[in-house]
Amino acid sequence: MQDISETLQQAEANCDAHGSRLTTKRKRVLACLLESGRAQSAYDLIDSVKQSYGDHMQPTTMYRMLDFLVSENLAHKLHLANKYVACSHITCDTCEHSHEVPQFLICNACNRVDEIRIDSELIRQLTNNVSQAGYTLMSPQVELHCLCGDCAAKAA
Amino acid sequence: MQDISETLQQAEANCDAHGSRLTTKRKRVLACLLESGRAQSAYDLIDSVKQSYGDHMQPTTMYRMLDFLVSENLAHKLHLANKYVACSHITCDTCEHSHEVPQFLICNACNRVDEIRIDSELIRQLTNNVSQAGYTLMSPQVELHCLCGDCAAKAA
DNA sequence: CGCTAAAATGATACAGTATATCATTGCCAG
DNA sequence: CTGGCAATGATATACTGTATCATTTTAGCG
């Protein structure tokens, strides 16, 4: 597990590299996402930021922060859960991962999220299914409702 | 394309077979889903039922109807879109399909939905990914944001 | 430096999705 | 025919997300 402030620095560097700005507020939201390591709703994050920094953000503001982070590939929106999660590849040097199709495993119980890479052959088959059915894939992101190891153990 | 009233009869028979009841209201909701052939939100369906039958259902009621239909495998909830769609396998004689992992292709533009079967080898790989990451799959349902052929043609 | 345009943020209101809770009705087994 | 359970009604409210317009901050430029 990487140091969070280090990750934030890297994120800022990534933004600088193509002329966008990781402002204080944006950084706070990202920091909260990184610290929790879990998926959080926009409203969860409003609470987190308030808690950690005493900064009360309006919903509109929070959604703007999140849109920015997602557009910069610093975070992902999980549509299945209506929550957001930090990208697990921020500190990778290149953008080689950003062009892969991510597969998200979302723990229904504790909102822990693991972002794993899908085998490219598997993606090929999925998209093949899609085009055979006459559809075009828009946002190739696979999300699955799961139970993480810890929560499965507790439940048993 | 199968006749809708025939599908409804089959659905009722399926319910009877294990002692649950496809009441008038439940049947109306299912009929609306079948007629449209598209994904509809709970509130869309309230309008549809009102339109077709003059029956005004409260949100609470509609969500109960939908929970029932989903639990009977007569409909599916599409979490990506927060919408509901009729199961495309109601009229299959056995429940052989219900144990497969469905893959839903959702048209972002017109909400048309196709439910296709995923190759079992592909499922094996997906679930393999999941268990290697220490997770247990809860609701194995793959949903993908797409554009259907018609809408892609219009957009061009 | 001071101006200006664009980017970022603030503030208010509201639309859309979903659930909690308690009351009432209808059905059928004994 | 009645007691209990399944189904539905009714009201309120919580959660998720967006529209709109105002204000502040920043970067670039003469």
Short mmCIF file of C-alpha atoms (C1' of nucleotides) in Angstrom, two decimals:
data_model
loop_
_atom_site.label_atom_id
_atom_site.label_comp_id
_atom_site.label_asym_id
_atom_site.label_seq_id
_atom_site.Cartn_x
_atom_site.Cartn_y
_atom_site.Cartn_z
CA MET A 1 0.00 0.00 0.00
CA GLN A 2 1.43 3.32 -1.12
CA ASP A 3 1.63 6.45 0.97
CA ILE A 4 -1.35 8.69 0.33
CA SER A 5 0.47 12.00 0.18
CA GLU A 6 2.80 10.45 -2.35
CA THR A 7 -0.18 9.37 -4.43
CA LEU A 8 -1.62 12.86 -4.21
CA GLN A 9 1.65 14.34 -5.43
CA GLN A 10 1.64 11.97 -8.33
CA ALA A 11 -1.96 12.88 -9.10
CA GLU A 12 -1.06 16.57 -9.06
CA ALA A 13 1.89 15.92 -11.35
CA ASN A 14 -0.38 14.02 -13.76
CA CYS A 15 -2.77 16.96 -13.86
CA ASP A 16 -0.01 19.52 -14.32
CA ALA A 17 1.34 17.43 -17.17
CA HIS A 18 -1.64 18.28 -19.32
CA GLY A 19 -2.61 21.63 -17.92
CA SER A 20 -5.42 20.86 -15.53
CA ARG A 21 -5.36 21.82 -11.89
CA LEU A 22 -5.76 19.65 -8.85
CA THR A 23 -7.06 22.40 -6.60
CA THR A 24 -7.26 22.21 -2.82
CA LYS A 25 -10.88 21.12 -2.86
CA ARG A 26 -10.35 18.53 -5.54
CA LYS A 27 -7.37 17.20 -3.64
CA ARG A 28 -9.43 16.92 -0.48
CA VAL A 29 -12.04 14.81 -2.18
CA LEU A 30 -9.41 12.57 -3.70
CA ALA A 31 -7.64 12.28 -0.35
CA CYS A 32 -10.87 11.16 1.33
CA LEU A 33 -11.40 8.56 -1.36
CA LEU A 34 -7.86 7.28 -0.99
CA GLU A 35 -7.99 7.19 2.79
CA SER A 36 -11.16 5.15 2.93
CA GLY A 37 -10.18 2.79 0.13
CA ARG A 38 -13.88 2.19 -0.34
CA ALA A 39 -16.67 3.31 -2.59
CA GLN A 40 -18.46 6.38 -1.28
CA SER A 41 -21.50 8.24 -2.51
CA ALA A 42 -21.26 11.94 -3.25
CA TYR A 43 -23.08 12.60 0.01
CA ASP A 44 -20.80 10.25 1.95
CA LEU A 45 -17.90 12.29 0.61
CA ILE A 46 -19.49 15.56 1.66
CA ASP A 47 -19.48 14.16 5.20
CA SER A 48 -15.92 12.84 4.88
CA VAL A 49 -14.54 16.15 3.67
CA LYS A 50 -16.43 17.99 6.40
CA GLN A 51 -15.04 15.56 8.96
CA SER A 52 -11.44 15.75 7.79
CA TYR A 53 -11.16 19.39 6.77
CA GLY A 54 -14.13 21.22 8.22
CA ASP A 55 -15.00 22.22 4.66
CA HIS A 56 -18.69 21.95 3.86
CA MET A 57 -19.25 21.36 0.17
CA GLN A 58 -22.62 21.68 -1.50
CA PRO A 59 -23.87 18.69 -3.51
CA THR A 60 -23.39 20.62 -6.74
CA THR A 61 -19.81 21.33 -5.79
CA MET A 62 -19.13 17.73 -4.83
CA TYR A 63 -20.50 16.41 -8.11
CA ARG A 64 -18.27 18.87 -9.93
CA MET A 65 -15.23 17.68 -7.99
CA LEU A 66 -16.13 14.11 -8.82
CA ASP A 67 -16.71 14.84 -12.50
CA PHE A 68 -13.27 16.38 -12.61
CA LEU A 69 -11.59 13.45 -10.87
CA VAL A 70 -13.33 10.98 -13.16
CA SER A 71 -12.41 12.94 -16.28
CA GLU A 72 -8.79 12.95 -15.11
CA ASN A 73 -8.93 9.21 -14.46
CA LEU A 74 -8.14 9.78 -10.82
CA ALA A 75 -11.43 8.24 -9.76
CA HIS A 76 -14.14 6.03 -11.21
CA LYS A 77 -17.87 6.18 -10.92
CA LEU A 78 -19.43 2.86 -10.01
CA HIS A 79 -22.81 2.98 -11.66
CA LEU A 80 -24.00 -0.20 -10.00
CA ALA A 81 -23.68 1.30 -6.57
CA ASN A 82 -24.00 5.02 -7.36
CA LYS A 83 -20.71 5.52 -5.63
CA TYR A 84 -17.22 6.73 -6.42
CA VAL A 85 -13.83 5.18 -5.82
CA ALA A 86 -10.22 6.31 -6.28
CA CYS A 87 -8.48 4.82 -9.29
CA SER A 88 -6.04 2.21 -8.15
CA HIS A 89 -3.53 3.10 -10.84
CA ILE A 90 -2.80 6.72 -10.08
CA THR A 91 0.82 6.05 -9.25
CA CYS A 92 1.54 3.95 -12.30
CA ASP A 93 4.01 5.95 -14.39
CA THR A 94 2.23 5.81 -17.69
CA CYS A 95 -1.36 5.84 -18.79
CA GLU A 96 -1.03 2.28 -20.01
CA HIS A 97 -3.75 1.15 -17.63
CA SER A 98 -6.20 3.84 -18.48
CA HIS A 99 -6.82 2.27 -21.83
CA GLU A 100 -7.70 -1.09 -20.36
CA VAL A 101 -11.20 -2.13 -19.43
CA PRO A 102 -11.40 -2.21 -15.66
CA GLN A 103 -13.39 -4.77 -13.75
CA PHE A 104 -14.67 -3.58 -10.39
CA LEU A 105 -15.48 -5.91 -7.53
CA ILE A 106 -17.72 -4.12 -5.09
CA CYS A 107 -18.36 -5.54 -1.64
CA ASN A 108 -22.08 -5.18 -0.96
CA ALA A 109 -21.48 -5.14 2.77
CA CYS A 110 -18.56 -2.77 3.37
CA ASN A 111 -18.16 -1.00 0.02
CA ARG A 112 -14.59 -2.12 -0.34
CA VAL A 113 -13.65 -2.09 -3.99
CA ASP A 114 -10.97 -3.91 -5.90
CA GLU A 115 -10.15 -2.82 -9.40
CA ILE A 116 -8.70 -5.65 -11.41
CA ARG A 117 -7.64 -5.86 -14.99
CA ILE A 118 -9.64 -8.01 -17.34
CA ASP A 119 -7.83 -10.31 -19.64
CA SER A 120 -7.94 -8.77 -23.08
CA GLU A 121 -9.18 -11.99 -24.65
CA LEU A 122 -12.14 -11.89 -22.29
CA ILE A 123 -12.90 -8.34 -23.32
CA ARG A 124 -12.71 -9.35 -26.94
CA GLN A 125 -15.34 -12.00 -26.33
CA LEU A 126 -17.61 -9.64 -24.42
CA THR A 127 -17.46 -6.97 -27.09
CA ASN A 128 -17.96 -9.67 -29.68
CA ASN A 129 -21.21 -10.63 -27.98
CA VAL A 130 -22.20 -7.00 -28.08
CA SER A 131 -21.55 -6.39 -31.75
CA GLN A 132 -23.21 -9.66 -32.71
CA ALA A 133 -26.34 -8.39 -31.02
CA GLY A 134 -26.10 -5.23 -33.12
CA TYR A 135 -24.96 -2.95 -30.33
CA THR A 136 -21.97 -0.68 -29.89
CA LEU A 137 -20.23 -0.60 -26.54
CA MET A 138 -20.19 2.87 -24.99
CA SER A 139 -18.34 2.67 -21.70
CA PRO A 140 -16.65 -0.68 -21.34
CA GLN A 141 -16.53 -1.05 -17.60
CA VAL A 142 -17.60 -4.23 -15.87
CA GLU A 143 -18.96 -3.96 -12.34
CA LEU A 144 -19.93 -6.90 -10.19
CA HIS A 145 -21.77 -7.11 -6.89
CA CYS A 146 -19.66 -9.23 -4.58
CA LEU A 147 -18.86 -9.97 -0.98
CA CYS A 148 -15.27 -9.42 0.06
CA GLY A 149 -13.33 -12.03 2.00
CA ASP A 150 -13.66 -10.26 5.35
CA CYS A 151 -17.40 -9.75 5.09
CA ALA A 152 -17.96 -13.30 3.86
CA ALA A 153 -16.07 -14.52 6.94
CA LYS A 154 -18.18 -12.36 9.26
CA ALA A 155 -21.40 -13.53 7.64
CA ALA A 156 -20.49 -17.18 8.14
CA MET B 1 -41.82 -12.13 -31.20
CA GLN B 2 -44.28 -13.97 -29.00
CA ASP B 3 -47.78 -12.87 -28.23
CA ILE B 4 -47.92 -10.92 -24.99
CA SER B 5 -51.06 -12.45 -23.56
CA GLU B 6 -49.52 -15.84 -24.15
CA THR B 7 -46.42 -14.76 -22.26
CA LEU B 8 -48.58 -13.49 -19.43
CA GLN B 9 -50.39 -16.82 -19.23
CA GLN B 10 -47.09 -18.59 -19.05
CA ALA B 11 -45.91 -16.21 -16.34
CA GLU B 12 -49.06 -16.91 -14.34
CA ALA B 13 -48.57 -20.64 -14.76
CA ASN B 14 -44.98 -20.31 -13.54
CA CYS B 15 -46.16 -18.48 -10.44
CA ASP B 16 -48.96 -20.96 -9.76
CA ALA B 17 -46.44 -23.77 -10.03
CA HIS B 18 -44.77 -22.72 -6.83
CA GLY B 19 -47.62 -21.13 -4.97
CA SER B 20 -47.16 -17.42 -5.63
CA ARG B 21 -49.80 -15.26 -7.19
CA LEU B 22 -49.60 -13.07 -10.25
CA THR B 23 -52.30 -10.65 -9.17
CA THR B 24 -54.04 -8.19 -11.45
CA LYS B 25 -51.75 -5.34 -10.48
CA ARG B 26 -48.61 -7.39 -10.84
CA LYS B 27 -49.80 -8.59 -14.21
CA ARG B 28 -50.40 -5.02 -15.34
CA VAL B 29 -46.88 -4.00 -14.52
CA LEU B 30 -45.46 -7.01 -16.31
CA ALA B 31 -47.71 -6.35 -19.31
CA CYS B 32 -46.43 -2.78 -19.55
CA LEU B 33 -42.87 -4.00 -19.43
CA LEU B 34 -43.53 -6.58 -22.12
CA GLU B 35 -45.38 -4.15 -24.37
CA SER B 36 -42.65 -1.56 -24.36
CA GLY B 37 -39.79 -4.02 -24.74
CA ARG B 38 -37.59 -1.38 -23.13
CA ALA B 39 -36.16 -0.57 -19.75
CA GLN B 40 -38.42 1.62 -17.69
CA SER B 41 -37.95 3.27 -14.32
CA ALA B 42 -40.46 2.63 -11.55
CA TYR B 43 -41.90 6.07 -12.22
CA ASP B 44 -42.08 5.45 -15.96
CA LEU B 45 -44.08 2.34 -15.16
CA ILE B 46 -46.44 4.24 -12.89
CA ASP B 47 -47.23 6.40 -15.92
CA SER B 48 -47.51 3.40 -18.23
CA VAL B 49 -49.94 1.56 -15.97
CA LYS B 50 -51.97 4.73 -15.49
CA GLN B 51 -52.05 5.20 -19.26
CA SER B 52 -53.05 1.64 -20.10
CA TYR B 53 -55.36 0.79 -17.22
CA GLY B 54 -56.27 4.06 -15.48
CA ASP B 55 -54.81 2.55 -12.34
CA HIS B 56 -52.71 4.97 -10.34
CA MET B 57 -50.09 3.13 -8.29
CA GLN B 58 -48.08 4.78 -5.54
CA PRO B 59 -44.28 4.53 -5.76
CA THR B 60 -44.25 2.19 -2.78
CA THR B 61 -46.72 -0.07 -4.52
CA MET B 62 -44.81 -0.02 -7.78
CA TYR B 63 -41.56 -0.95 -6.08
CA ARG B 64 -43.35 -3.82 -4.39
CA MET B 65 -44.71 -5.03 -7.72
CA LEU B 66 -41.23 -4.84 -9.19
CA ASP B 67 -39.62 -6.63 -6.26
CA PHE B 68 -42.11 -9.41 -6.76
CA LEU B 69 -41.51 -9.69 -10.49
CA VAL B 70 -37.76 -9.70 -9.97
CA SER B 71 -37.97 -12.34 -7.25
CA GLU B 72 -40.06 -14.49 -9.60
CA ASN B 73 -37.53 -14.00 -12.39
CA LEU B 74 -40.19 -12.39 -14.53
CA ALA B 75 -38.24 -9.14 -14.66
CA HIS B 76 -34.74 -7.89 -14.03
CA LYS B 77 -33.49 -4.76 -12.38
CA LEU B 78 -30.83 -2.97 -14.37
CA HIS B 79 -28.71 -1.29 -11.76
CA LEU B 80 -26.70 0.63 -14.31
CA ALA B 81 -29.76 2.48 -15.49
CA ASN B 82 -31.98 2.26 -12.42
CA LYS B 83 -34.60 0.73 -14.63
CA TYR B 84 -36.52 -2.51 -14.97
CA VAL B 85 -37.04 -4.82 -17.90
CA ALA B 86 -39.09 -7.95 -18.54
CA CYS B 87 -37.13 -11.16 -18.57
CA SER B 88 -36.74 -12.39 -22.10
CA HIS B 89 -37.04 -16.04 -21.09
CA ILE B 90 -40.45 -16.14 -19.47
CA THR B 91 -41.84 -18.47 -22.07
CA CYS B 92 -38.98 -20.92 -22.00
CA ASP B 93 -40.44 -24.12 -20.56
CA THR B 94 -37.88 -24.76 -17.91
CA CYS B 95 -35.86 -22.57 -15.62
CA GLU B 96 -32.70 -23.64 -17.37
CA HIS B 97 -31.95 -20.06 -18.29
CA SER B 98 -32.51 -18.67 -14.88
CA HIS B 99 -29.33 -20.31 -13.70
CA GLU B 100 -27.26 -18.70 -16.40
CA VAL B 101 -25.55 -15.37 -16.04
CA PRO B 102 -27.39 -12.86 -18.17
CA GLN B 103 -25.62 -10.10 -20.00
CA PHE B 104 -27.70 -7.00 -20.59
CA LEU B 105 -27.06 -4.58 -23.41
CA ILE B 106 -28.73 -1.29 -22.61
CA CYS B 107 -29.13 1.36 -25.28
CA ASN B 108 -28.21 4.67 -23.69
CA ALA B 109 -30.38 6.55 -26.14
CA CYS B 110 -33.68 4.65 -26.36
CA ASN B 111 -33.51 2.25 -23.39
CA ARG B 112 -33.96 -0.75 -25.62
CA VAL B 113 -32.51 -3.78 -23.88
CA ASP B 114 -31.26 -7.06 -25.20
CA GLU B 115 -30.62 -9.89 -22.81
CA ILE B 116 -28.07 -12.29 -24.17
CA ARG B 117 -26.51 -15.38 -22.71
CA ILE B 118 -22.88 -15.30 -21.80
CA ASP B 119 -20.73 -18.17 -22.86
CA SER B 120 -20.16 -20.35 -19.83
CA GLU B 121 -16.39 -20.37 -20.37
CA LEU B 122 -16.43 -16.60 -20.21
CA ILE B 123 -18.36 -16.71 -16.97
CA ARG B 124 -15.87 -19.16 -15.59
CA GLN B 125 -13.07 -16.71 -16.32
CA LEU B 126 -14.93 -13.77 -14.81
CA THR B 127 -15.74 -15.62 -11.61
CA ASN B 128 -12.19 -16.89 -11.56
CA ASN B 129 -10.96 -13.30 -11.54
CA VAL B 130 -13.34 -12.62 -8.70
CA SER B 131 -12.30 -15.49 -6.46
CA GLN B 132 -8.63 -14.84 -7.11
CA ALA B 133 -9.18 -11.36 -5.73
CA GLY B 134 -10.73 -12.92 -2.64
CA TYR B 135 -14.30 -12.00 -3.44
CA THR B 136 -17.51 -13.97 -3.78
CA LEU B 137 -19.88 -13.11 -6.58
CA MET B 138 -23.32 -12.10 -5.31
CA SER B 139 -25.52 -11.32 -8.26
CA PRO B 140 -23.78 -12.45 -11.40
CA GLN B 141 -25.31 -10.08 -13.87
CA VAL B 142 -23.27 -8.16 -16.39
CA GLU B 143 -24.67 -4.86 -17.62
CA LEU B 144 -23.10 -2.79 -20.34
CA HIS B 145 -23.84 0.71 -21.55
CA CYS B 146 -24.29 0.51 -25.32
CA LEU B 147 -25.87 2.15 -28.29
CA CYS B 148 -28.29 0.00 -30.26
CA GLY B 149 -28.07 -0.31 -34.03
CA ASP B 150 -30.99 2.05 -34.70
CA CYS B 151 -29.71 4.80 -32.46
CA ALA B 152 -26.17 4.45 -33.76
CA ALA B 153 -27.55 4.90 -37.29
CA LYS B 154 -29.49 8.01 -36.26
CA ALA B 155 -26.46 9.51 -34.55
CA ALA B 156 -24.32 9.08 -37.65
"C1'" DC C 1 0.88 46.12 -13.01
"C1'" DG C 2 -3.97 46.03 -14.16
"C1'" DC C 3 -7.37 44.16 -17.43
"C1'" DT C 4 -9.96 40.49 -19.30
"C1'" DA C 5 -11.55 35.94 -20.36
"C1'" DA C 6 -11.93 31.54 -18.73
"C1'" DA C 7 -11.99 28.33 -15.01
"C1'" DA C 8 -13.54 27.27 -10.54
"C1'" DT C 9 -16.62 27.65 -6.86
"C1'" DG C 10 -20.95 29.29 -4.26
"C1'" DA C 11 -25.89 29.26 -3.60
"C1'" DT C 12 -30.62 28.01 -4.33
"C1'" DA C 13 -33.97 25.27 -6.10
"C1'" DC C 14 -35.74 21.22 -7.79
"C1'" DA C 15 -36.13 16.61 -10.39
"C1'" DG C 16 -35.75 11.71 -10.07
"C1'" DT C 17 -35.05 7.31 -7.39
"C1'" DA C 18 -36.09 4.59 -3.36
"C1'" DT C 19 -37.53 3.25 1.35
"C1'" DA C 20 -39.68 3.43 6.15
"C1'" DT C 21 -43.75 3.05 8.58
"C1'" DC C 22 -48.23 2.23 9.80
"C1'" DA C 23 -53.04 1.30 8.24
"C1'" DT C 24 -56.34 -1.37 5.59
"C1'" DT C 25 -58.17 -4.90 2.63
"C1'" DG C 26 -58.66 -9.51 0.73
"C1'" DC C 27 -58.04 -14.39 0.76
"C1'" DC C 28 -58.09 -18.99 2.39
"C1'" DA C 29 -57.23 -22.81 5.92
"C1'" DG C 30 -59.00 -24.70 9.77
"C1'" DC D 1 -66.93 -17.78 9.92
"C1'" DT D 2 -62.81 -16.21 11.80
"C1'" DG D 3 -57.85 -15.74 12.63
"C1'" DG D 4 -53.80 -15.01 10.39
"C1'" DC D 5 -51.10 -13.95 6.52
"C1'" DA D 6 -50.40 -11.94 1.99
"C1'" DA D 7 -51.32 -7.93 -0.62
"C1'" DT D 8 -52.20 -3.26 -1.11
"C1'" DG D 9 -53.02 1.77 0.40
"C1'" DA D 10 -51.33 6.10 2.21
"C1'" DT D 11 -48.12 9.41 3.93
"C1'" DA D 12 -43.82 11.01 4.72
"C1'" DT D 13 -39.13 11.26 3.96
"C1'" DA D 14 -34.35 9.95 2.60
"C1'" DC D 15 -31.05 9.54 -1.04
"C1'" DT D 16 -29.08 10.69 -5.72
"C1'" DG D 17 -28.33 14.01 -9.19
"C1'" DT D 18 -28.99 18.34 -12.11
"C1'" DA D 19 -30.36 23.19 -13.66
"C1'" DT D 20 -29.45 27.83 -13.20
"C1'" DC D 21 -27.44 31.94 -12.15
"C1'" DA D 22 -24.08 34.52 -9.18
"C1'" DT D 23 -19.46 35.24 -7.51
"C1'" DT D 24 -14.55 34.45 -6.94
"C1'" DT D 25 -10.07 33.00 -8.52
"C1'" DT D 26 -6.59 32.29 -11.92
"C1'" DA D 27 -3.77 32.70 -16.01
"C1'" DG D 28 -2.45 35.19 -19.85
"C1'" DC D 29 -1.53 39.51 -22.03
"C1'" DG D 30 -0.77 44.40 -23.32
#
